[in-house]
Coordinates of C-alpha atoms in Angstrom, one line a residue:
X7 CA -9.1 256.9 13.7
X8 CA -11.6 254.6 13.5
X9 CA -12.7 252.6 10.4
X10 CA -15.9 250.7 9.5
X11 CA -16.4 248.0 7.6
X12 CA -19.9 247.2 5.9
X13 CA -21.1 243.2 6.5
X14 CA -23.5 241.5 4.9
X15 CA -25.7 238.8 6.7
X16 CA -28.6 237.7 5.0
X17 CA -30.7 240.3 3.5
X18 CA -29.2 243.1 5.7
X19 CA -26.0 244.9 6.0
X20 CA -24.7 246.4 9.2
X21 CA -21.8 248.5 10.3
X22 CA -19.3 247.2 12.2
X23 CA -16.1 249.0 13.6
X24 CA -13.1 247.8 13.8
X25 CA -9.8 248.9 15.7
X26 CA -8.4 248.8 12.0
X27 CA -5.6 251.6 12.7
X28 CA -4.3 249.8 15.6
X29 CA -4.6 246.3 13.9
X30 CA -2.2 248.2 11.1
X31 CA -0.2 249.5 13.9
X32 CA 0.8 246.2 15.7
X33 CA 1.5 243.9 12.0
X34 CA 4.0 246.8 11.1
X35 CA 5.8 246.5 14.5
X36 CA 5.8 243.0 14.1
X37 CA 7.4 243.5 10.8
X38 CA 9.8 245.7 11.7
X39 CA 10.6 243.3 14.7
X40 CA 10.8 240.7 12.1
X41 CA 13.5 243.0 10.2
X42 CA 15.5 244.0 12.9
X43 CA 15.8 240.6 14.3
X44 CA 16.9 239.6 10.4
X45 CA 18.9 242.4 10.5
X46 CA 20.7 241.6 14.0
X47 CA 20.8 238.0 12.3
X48 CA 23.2 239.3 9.3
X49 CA 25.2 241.2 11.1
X50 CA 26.0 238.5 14.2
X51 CA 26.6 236.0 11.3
X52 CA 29.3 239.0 9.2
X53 CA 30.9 239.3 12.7
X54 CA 31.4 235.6 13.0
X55 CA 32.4 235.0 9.5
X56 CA 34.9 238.2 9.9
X57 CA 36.5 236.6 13.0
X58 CA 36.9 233.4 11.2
X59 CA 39.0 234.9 8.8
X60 CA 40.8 237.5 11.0
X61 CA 41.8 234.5 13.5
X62 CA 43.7 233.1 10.5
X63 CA 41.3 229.9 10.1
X64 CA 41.6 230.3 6.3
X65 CA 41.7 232.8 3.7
X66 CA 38.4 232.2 2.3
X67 CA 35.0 231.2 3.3
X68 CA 31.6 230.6 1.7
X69 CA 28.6 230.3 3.4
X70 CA 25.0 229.6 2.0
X71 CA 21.9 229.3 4.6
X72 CA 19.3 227.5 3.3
X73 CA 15.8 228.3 5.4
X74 CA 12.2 228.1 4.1
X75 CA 12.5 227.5 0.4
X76 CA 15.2 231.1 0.8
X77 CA 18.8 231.3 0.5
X78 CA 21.6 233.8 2.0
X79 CA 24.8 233.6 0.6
X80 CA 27.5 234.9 2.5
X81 CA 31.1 235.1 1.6
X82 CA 34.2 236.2 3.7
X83 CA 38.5 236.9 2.9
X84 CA 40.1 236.0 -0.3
X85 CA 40.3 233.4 -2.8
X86 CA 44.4 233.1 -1.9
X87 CA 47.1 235.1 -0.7
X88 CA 48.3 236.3 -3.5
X89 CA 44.8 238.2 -4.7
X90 CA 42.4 240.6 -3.1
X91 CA 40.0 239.1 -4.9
X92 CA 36.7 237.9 -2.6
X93 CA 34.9 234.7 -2.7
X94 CA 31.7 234.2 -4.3
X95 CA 28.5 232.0 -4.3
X96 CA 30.1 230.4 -7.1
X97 CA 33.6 230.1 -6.1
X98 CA 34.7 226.2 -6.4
X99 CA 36.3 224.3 -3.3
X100 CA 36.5 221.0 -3.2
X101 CA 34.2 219.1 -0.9
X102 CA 36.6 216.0 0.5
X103 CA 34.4 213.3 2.1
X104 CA 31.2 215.0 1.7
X105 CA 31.7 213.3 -1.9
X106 CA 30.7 210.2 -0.3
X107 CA 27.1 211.3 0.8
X108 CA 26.6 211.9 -3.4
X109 CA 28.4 208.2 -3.6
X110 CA 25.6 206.7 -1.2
X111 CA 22.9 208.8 -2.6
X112 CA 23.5 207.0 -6.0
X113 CA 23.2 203.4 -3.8
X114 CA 20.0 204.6 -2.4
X115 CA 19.2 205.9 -6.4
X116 CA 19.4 202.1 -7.3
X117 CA 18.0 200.7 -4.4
X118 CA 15.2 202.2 -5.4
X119 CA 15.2 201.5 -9.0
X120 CA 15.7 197.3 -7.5
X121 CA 18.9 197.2 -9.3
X122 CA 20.4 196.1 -6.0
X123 CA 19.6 195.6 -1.9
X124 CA 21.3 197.5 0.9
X125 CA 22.0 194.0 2.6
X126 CA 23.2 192.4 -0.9
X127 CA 26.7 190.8 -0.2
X128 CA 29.3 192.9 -1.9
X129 CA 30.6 190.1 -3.5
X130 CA 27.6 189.7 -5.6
X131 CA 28.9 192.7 -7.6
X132 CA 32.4 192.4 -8.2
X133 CA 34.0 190.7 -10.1
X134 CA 36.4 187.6 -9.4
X135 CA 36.6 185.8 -5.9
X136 CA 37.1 187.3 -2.4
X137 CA 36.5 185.2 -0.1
X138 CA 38.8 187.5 2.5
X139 CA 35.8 189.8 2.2
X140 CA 33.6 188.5 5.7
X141 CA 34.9 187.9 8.9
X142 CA 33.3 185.4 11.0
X143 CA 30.6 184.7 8.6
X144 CA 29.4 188.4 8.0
X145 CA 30.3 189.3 5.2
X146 CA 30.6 193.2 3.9
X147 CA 27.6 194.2 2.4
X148 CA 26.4 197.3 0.8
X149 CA 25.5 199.4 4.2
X150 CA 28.7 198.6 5.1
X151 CA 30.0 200.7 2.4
X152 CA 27.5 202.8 3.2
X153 CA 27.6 203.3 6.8
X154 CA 32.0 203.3 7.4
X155 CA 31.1 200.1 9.0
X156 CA 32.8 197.7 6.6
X157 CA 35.9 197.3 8.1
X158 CA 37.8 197.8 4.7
X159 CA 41.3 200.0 4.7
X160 CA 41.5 204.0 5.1
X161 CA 43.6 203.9 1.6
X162 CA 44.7 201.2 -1.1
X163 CA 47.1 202.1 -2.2
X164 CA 48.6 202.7 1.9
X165 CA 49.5 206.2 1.5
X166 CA 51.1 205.7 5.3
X167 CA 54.9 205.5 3.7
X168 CA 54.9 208.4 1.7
X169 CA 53.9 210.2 4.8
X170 CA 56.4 209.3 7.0
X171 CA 59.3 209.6 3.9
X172 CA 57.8 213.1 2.3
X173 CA 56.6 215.0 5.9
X174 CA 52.9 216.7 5.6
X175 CA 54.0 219.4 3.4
X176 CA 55.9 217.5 0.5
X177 CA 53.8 214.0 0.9
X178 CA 50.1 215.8 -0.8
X179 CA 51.9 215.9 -3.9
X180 CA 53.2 212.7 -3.9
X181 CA 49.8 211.3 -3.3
X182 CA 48.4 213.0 -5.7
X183 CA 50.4 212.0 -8.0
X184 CA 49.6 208.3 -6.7
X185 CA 46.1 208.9 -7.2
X186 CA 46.6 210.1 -11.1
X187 CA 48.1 207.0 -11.8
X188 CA 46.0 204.4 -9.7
X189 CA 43.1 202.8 -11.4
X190 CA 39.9 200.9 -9.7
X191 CA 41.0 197.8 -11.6
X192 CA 44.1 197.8 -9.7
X193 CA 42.1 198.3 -6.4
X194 CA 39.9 195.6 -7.6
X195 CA 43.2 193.5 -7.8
X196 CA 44.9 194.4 -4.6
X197 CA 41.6 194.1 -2.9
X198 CA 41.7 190.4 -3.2
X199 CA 44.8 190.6 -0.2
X200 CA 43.2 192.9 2.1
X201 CA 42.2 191.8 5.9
X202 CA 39.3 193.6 7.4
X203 CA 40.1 195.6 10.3
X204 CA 37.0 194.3 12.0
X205 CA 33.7 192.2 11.6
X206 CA 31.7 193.9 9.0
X207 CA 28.9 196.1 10.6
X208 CA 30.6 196.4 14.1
X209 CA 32.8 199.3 14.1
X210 CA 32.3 202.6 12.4
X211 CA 36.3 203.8 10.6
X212 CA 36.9 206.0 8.1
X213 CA 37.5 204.3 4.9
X214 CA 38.1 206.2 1.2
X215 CA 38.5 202.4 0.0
X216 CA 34.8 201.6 1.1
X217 CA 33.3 204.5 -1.4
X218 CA 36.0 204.0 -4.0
X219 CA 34.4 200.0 -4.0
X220 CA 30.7 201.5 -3.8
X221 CA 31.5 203.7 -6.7
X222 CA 33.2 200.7 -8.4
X223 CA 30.0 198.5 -8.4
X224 CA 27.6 201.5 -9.1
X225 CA 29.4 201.7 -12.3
X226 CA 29.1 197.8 -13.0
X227 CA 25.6 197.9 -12.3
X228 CA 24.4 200.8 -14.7
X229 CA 27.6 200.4 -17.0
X230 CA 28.1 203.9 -17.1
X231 CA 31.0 205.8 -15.4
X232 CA 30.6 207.4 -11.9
X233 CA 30.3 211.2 -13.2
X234 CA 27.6 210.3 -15.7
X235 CA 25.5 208.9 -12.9
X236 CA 26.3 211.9 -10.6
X237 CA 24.7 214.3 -13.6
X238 CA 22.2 212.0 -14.2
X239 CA 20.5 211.4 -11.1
X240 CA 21.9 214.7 -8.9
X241 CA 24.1 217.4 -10.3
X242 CA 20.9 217.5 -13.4
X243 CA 17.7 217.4 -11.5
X244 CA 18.9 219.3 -8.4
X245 CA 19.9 222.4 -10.5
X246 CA 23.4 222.2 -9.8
X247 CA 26.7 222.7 -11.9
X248 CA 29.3 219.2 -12.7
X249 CA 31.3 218.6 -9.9
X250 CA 34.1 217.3 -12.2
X251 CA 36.2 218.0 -15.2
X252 CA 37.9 221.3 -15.8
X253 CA 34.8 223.3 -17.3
X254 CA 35.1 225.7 -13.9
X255 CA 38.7 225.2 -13.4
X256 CA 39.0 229.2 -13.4
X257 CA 36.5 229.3 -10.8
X258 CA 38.3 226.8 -8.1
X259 CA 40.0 227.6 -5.0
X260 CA 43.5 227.4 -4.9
X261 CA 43.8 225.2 -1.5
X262 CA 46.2 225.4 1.3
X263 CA 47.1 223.0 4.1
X264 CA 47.4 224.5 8.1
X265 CA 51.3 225.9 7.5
X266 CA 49.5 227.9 4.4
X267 CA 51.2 226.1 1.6
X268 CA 49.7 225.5 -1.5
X269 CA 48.5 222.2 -1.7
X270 CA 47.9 220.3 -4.8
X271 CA 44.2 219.8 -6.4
X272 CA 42.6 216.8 -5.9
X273 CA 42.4 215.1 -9.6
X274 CA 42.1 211.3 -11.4
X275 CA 39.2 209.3 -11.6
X276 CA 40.0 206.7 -8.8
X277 CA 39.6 209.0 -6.2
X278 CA 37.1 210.9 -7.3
X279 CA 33.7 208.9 -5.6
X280 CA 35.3 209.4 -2.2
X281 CA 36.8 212.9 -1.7
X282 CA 37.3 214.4 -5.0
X283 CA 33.8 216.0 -5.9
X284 CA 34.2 220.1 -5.9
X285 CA 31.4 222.6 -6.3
X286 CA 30.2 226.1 -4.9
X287 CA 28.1 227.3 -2.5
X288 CA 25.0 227.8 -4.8
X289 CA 25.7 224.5 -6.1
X290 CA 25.7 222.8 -2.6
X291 CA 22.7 225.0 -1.4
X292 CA 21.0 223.6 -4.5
X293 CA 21.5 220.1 -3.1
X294 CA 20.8 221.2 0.6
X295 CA 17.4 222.4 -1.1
X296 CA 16.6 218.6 -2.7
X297 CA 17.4 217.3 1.0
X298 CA 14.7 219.7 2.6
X299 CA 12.2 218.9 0.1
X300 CA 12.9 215.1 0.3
X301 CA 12.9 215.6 -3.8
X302 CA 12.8 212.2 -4.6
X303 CA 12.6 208.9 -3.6
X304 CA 16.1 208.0 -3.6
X305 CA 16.7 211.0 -0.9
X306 CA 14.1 210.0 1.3
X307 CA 15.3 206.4 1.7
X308 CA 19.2 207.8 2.1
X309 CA 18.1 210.1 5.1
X310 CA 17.1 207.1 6.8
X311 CA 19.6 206.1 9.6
X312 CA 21.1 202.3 9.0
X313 CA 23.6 202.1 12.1
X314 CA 21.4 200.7 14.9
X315 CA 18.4 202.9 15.4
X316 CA 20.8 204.5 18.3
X317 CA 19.9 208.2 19.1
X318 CA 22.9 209.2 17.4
X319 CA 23.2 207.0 14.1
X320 CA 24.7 206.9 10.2
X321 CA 23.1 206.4 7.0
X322 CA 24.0 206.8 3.4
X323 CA 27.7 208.4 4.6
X324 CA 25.2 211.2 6.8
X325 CA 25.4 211.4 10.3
X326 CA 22.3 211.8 11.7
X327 CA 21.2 213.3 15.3
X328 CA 18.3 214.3 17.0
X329 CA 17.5 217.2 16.2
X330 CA 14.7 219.6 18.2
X331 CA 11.1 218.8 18.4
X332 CA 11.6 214.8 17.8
X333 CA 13.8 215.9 14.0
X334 CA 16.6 215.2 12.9
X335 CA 19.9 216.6 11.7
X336 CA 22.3 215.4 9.3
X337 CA 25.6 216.4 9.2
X338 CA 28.4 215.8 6.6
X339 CA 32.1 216.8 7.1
X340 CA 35.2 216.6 4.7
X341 CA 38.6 217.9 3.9
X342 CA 41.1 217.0 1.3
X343 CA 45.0 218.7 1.5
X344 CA 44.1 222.3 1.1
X345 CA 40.0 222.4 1.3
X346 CA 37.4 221.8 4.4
X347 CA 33.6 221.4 3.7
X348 CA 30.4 220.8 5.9
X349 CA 27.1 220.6 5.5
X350 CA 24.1 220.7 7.9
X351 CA 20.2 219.7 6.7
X352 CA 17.6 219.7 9.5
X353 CA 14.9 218.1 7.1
X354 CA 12.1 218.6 10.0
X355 CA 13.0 222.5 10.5
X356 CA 12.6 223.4 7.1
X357 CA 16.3 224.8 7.0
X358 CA 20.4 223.5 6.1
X359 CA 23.8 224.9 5.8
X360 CA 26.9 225.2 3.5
X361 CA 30.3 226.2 4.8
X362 CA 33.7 225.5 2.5
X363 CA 37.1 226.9 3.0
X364 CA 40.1 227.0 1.3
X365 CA 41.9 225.4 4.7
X366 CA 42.7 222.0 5.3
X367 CA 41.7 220.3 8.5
X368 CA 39.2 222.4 9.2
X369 CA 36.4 220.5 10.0
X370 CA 36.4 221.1 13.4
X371 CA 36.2 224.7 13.8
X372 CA 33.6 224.6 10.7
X373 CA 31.5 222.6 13.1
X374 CA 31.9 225.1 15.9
X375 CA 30.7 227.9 13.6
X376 CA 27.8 226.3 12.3
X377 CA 26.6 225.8 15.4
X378 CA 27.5 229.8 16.9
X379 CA 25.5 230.6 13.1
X380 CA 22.3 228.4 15.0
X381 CA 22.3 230.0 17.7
X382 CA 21.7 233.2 15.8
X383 CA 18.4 231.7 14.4
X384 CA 19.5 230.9 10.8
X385 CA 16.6 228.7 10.8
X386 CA 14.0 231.3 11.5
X387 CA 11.5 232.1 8.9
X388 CA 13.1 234.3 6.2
X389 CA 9.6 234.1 4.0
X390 CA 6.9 232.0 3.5
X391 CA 7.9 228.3 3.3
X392 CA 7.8 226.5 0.2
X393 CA 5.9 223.4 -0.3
X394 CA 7.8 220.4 0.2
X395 CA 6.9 216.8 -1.5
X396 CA 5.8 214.5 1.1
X397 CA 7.5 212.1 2.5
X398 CA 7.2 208.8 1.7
X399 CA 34.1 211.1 10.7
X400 CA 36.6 210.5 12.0
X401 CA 40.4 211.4 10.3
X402 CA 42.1 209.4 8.0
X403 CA 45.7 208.5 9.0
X404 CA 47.0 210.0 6.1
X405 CA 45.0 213.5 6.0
X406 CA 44.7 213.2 2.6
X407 CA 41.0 212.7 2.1
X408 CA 38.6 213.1 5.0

C-alpha cells in the first residue's frame, strides 16, 4: 500500500507519495532487532551471573548496569548459606577499598571549595610535629594520599602479628576487634614513629593508613566527622542511602572469607574512611550515575588522573585507563574479610558498572566478569540518553581491607 502525504509549498499543495508502509516495515525490524539483541544481552549476562555462583565464587551477587541515564539490576544465589533467600538491589555488602574513592571524592569536594590544595604538605593539617613525614626533601602531600603514592604503611596498628599467631580464619576477628578499639588520635600518635616505605610520589602501595590520615584531616578541616561529610556532599545529593550506622543492619550481607566461614563485619569509626563504607547496588548505581553525569564540580576534578599523565594512571583512589574512542575508564576494586566490590564508570561511553559479593578476595574474578558482561554490550543504548552537565590495587599483606 501506498500512502500520500499532502505538502504545502507556497501557495500550492501537491501530493507526494511516500514508500510509508515500507518505511514502517524496516523501523519495526530495527526494533525488534534492537529487542532481541537486549534480549540476547539479558540472557548472556543470567548465564554468566548463574555460572558465577554455580562455580562456587560466592553465594551471592548483585549486579547494577548503569547505561544511558537506565539501570538493570541483576541479582544471582543467596544472601548465605543458611537461607534461600535471594539478593536484592538493595541488599547491603560492604564495599572494602572502594571506600576510599568516596574518601578522595571529599578531598576533591574541598579542593574545590579552597579549603585546601592537592600539593599542600600534609603536615599543614595535622596536628603536632612530623618531621619523619618526607623523604629526601619530598614530603607527603595530599595526592599522595590520594594517589597510594605516599609511601605510608598498609596498617597502623601492624595487623602482620595477629596474622601469623591467629591463621586467616581466626585472625578477622581479632582485627576487628583491633579496629573497635583503635582511635585516629592514637594513629595520629603512632604516626609520629613511622618510616616511609619510599619517597613520597614514587611508588604506588596499598595503604588503609593513607585514607585513614586523609579522612583524619578532612575532619579537621570542616570540623565535622567523616560520616556527616559523606551525607553531606555524596550519600544526600546523589540519592543514595547512609553508608554507616546500623539503620540497614537487617539488610546487610552476612560475609564469608574463601574457606566459606563467616567473617566478622567490618565496624568502628577508625576504619571506616578506608574500607568500611557498605551500601547496595541501587545505592552504588546511584553514585555510578553522578560519575557519568560529572554532577558536580568536585567529581569532575576527582576523575582527573594525578599519577604522571601515563596511559594507564590514578587519581582520587580511581584507576584510570584508556578507554575506546580516546575515553576513559575508571575502575575501583575492594574487599574486606568476607565482601568483594568493583566498580567500572566509562564517563565518555555514557555507561558504568556495579558488582558486590558476599566473598572475600574476589576481586579478581569480579574483574574478569565485568569485562565477559562488556563484551556482551552492556553499554549499548538501552533508551534515549539523558542529558549530562557539561564538563568543566594491589593486596594488603594482611587481607583485611583491600
Amino acid at each position: 500500500a501506498m500512502i500520500f502525504f499532502l505538502i504545502r509549498t507556497g501557495h500550492a499543495r501537491r501530493r507526494v507519495a511516500l514508500p510509508f508502509a515500507r518505511m514502517i516495515t524496516a523501523c519495526a525490524a530495527a526494533s525488534l532487532a534492537f529487542s532481541a539483541a537486549a534480549a540476547d544481552r539479558n540472557v548472556a549476562l543470567k548465564r554468566l551471573g548463574n555460572h558465577y555462583i554455580a562455580s562456587g565464587q560466592a553465594d551471592g551477587l548483585s549486579m547494577a548496569i548503569i547505561a544511558n541515564g537506565k539501570v538493570r539490576f541483576l541479582n544471582f544465589g543467596t544472601t548465605s548459606q543458611a537461607t534461600a533467600q535471594p539478593p536484592t538491589r538493595h541488599s547491603v555488602y560492604e564495599i572494602g577499598s572502594v571506600t576510599k574513592v568516596f574518601t578522595s571524592l571529599l578531598l576533591a569536594q574541598a579542593i574545590v571549595e579552597g579549603r585546601v590544595g592537592l600539593n599542600d604538605d600534609i603536615r599543614q593539617h595535622l596536628p603536632g610535629h612530623y618531621p619523619n613525614l618526607e623523604q629526601q626533601g619530598v614530603p607527603v602531600r595530599l595526592v599522595h594520599l590520594a594517589e597510594t603514592t605516599s609511601g605510608l604503611p598498609d596498617n597502623i596498628p601492624d595487623l602482620a602479628p595477629l596474622l601469623q599467631q591467629a591463621g586467616p580464619d581466626r585472625a578477622p576477628f581479632l582485627i576487628a576487634d583491633r579496629w573497635k578499639e583503635y582511635s585516629t588520635a592514637d594513629l595520629l600518635s603512632e604516626l609520629r614513629s613511622v618510616t616511609l616505605a619510599n619517597t613520597p610520589g614514587s611508588v604506588t602501595r596499598h595503604s588503609n593508613v593513607a585514607a585513614v590520615v586523609l579522612a583524619a584531616i578532612l575532619e579537621r578541616t570542616y570540623g565535622e566527622p567523616y560520616e556527616k561529610l559523606v551525607a553531606r556532599y555524596i550519600e544526600v545529593p546523589f540519592g543514595m542511602k547512609a553508608g554507616s550506622g546500623n539503620a540497614r543492619a537487617a539488610k546487610r550481607v552476612p560475609g564469608q572469607n574463601a574457606n566459606r566461614l563467616t567473617m566478622p563485619k567490618i565496624e568502628g569509626r577508625y576504619i571506616l574512611p578506608a574500607g568500611g563504607l557498605r551500601y547496595s547496588s541501587a545505592d552504588l548505581a546511584r553514585f555510578v550515575q553522578a560519575q557519568l553525569n560529572r554532577q558536580t564540580a568536585a567529581v569532575r576534578l576527582s576523575q582527573q588522573g594525578t599519577g604522571g599523565g601515563q596511559p594507564a594512571t590514578l587519581g582520587f583512589n580511581w584507576h584510570i585507563a584508556p578507554g575506546t574512542n580516546g575515553g576513559r575508564v575508571l575502575r575501583a576494586s575492594g574487599s574486606t574479610f568476607g565482601s568483594s566490590s568493583y566498580v567500572e564508570v566509562r564517563p565518555d561511553e555514557g555507561c558504568g558498572l556495579v558488582l558486590l559479593t558476599n566473598r572475600s578476595g574476589a576481586e579478581s574474578a569480579l574483574y574478569i566478569l565485568a569485562a565477559a558482561a562488556l563484551q556482551h554490550g552492556i553499554c549499548s543504548r538501552l533508551g534515549p540518553r539523558q542529558p549530562t552537565a557539561p564538563r568543566a590495587s594491589k593486596a594488603d599483606s594482611t587481607g583485611a581491607i583491600r
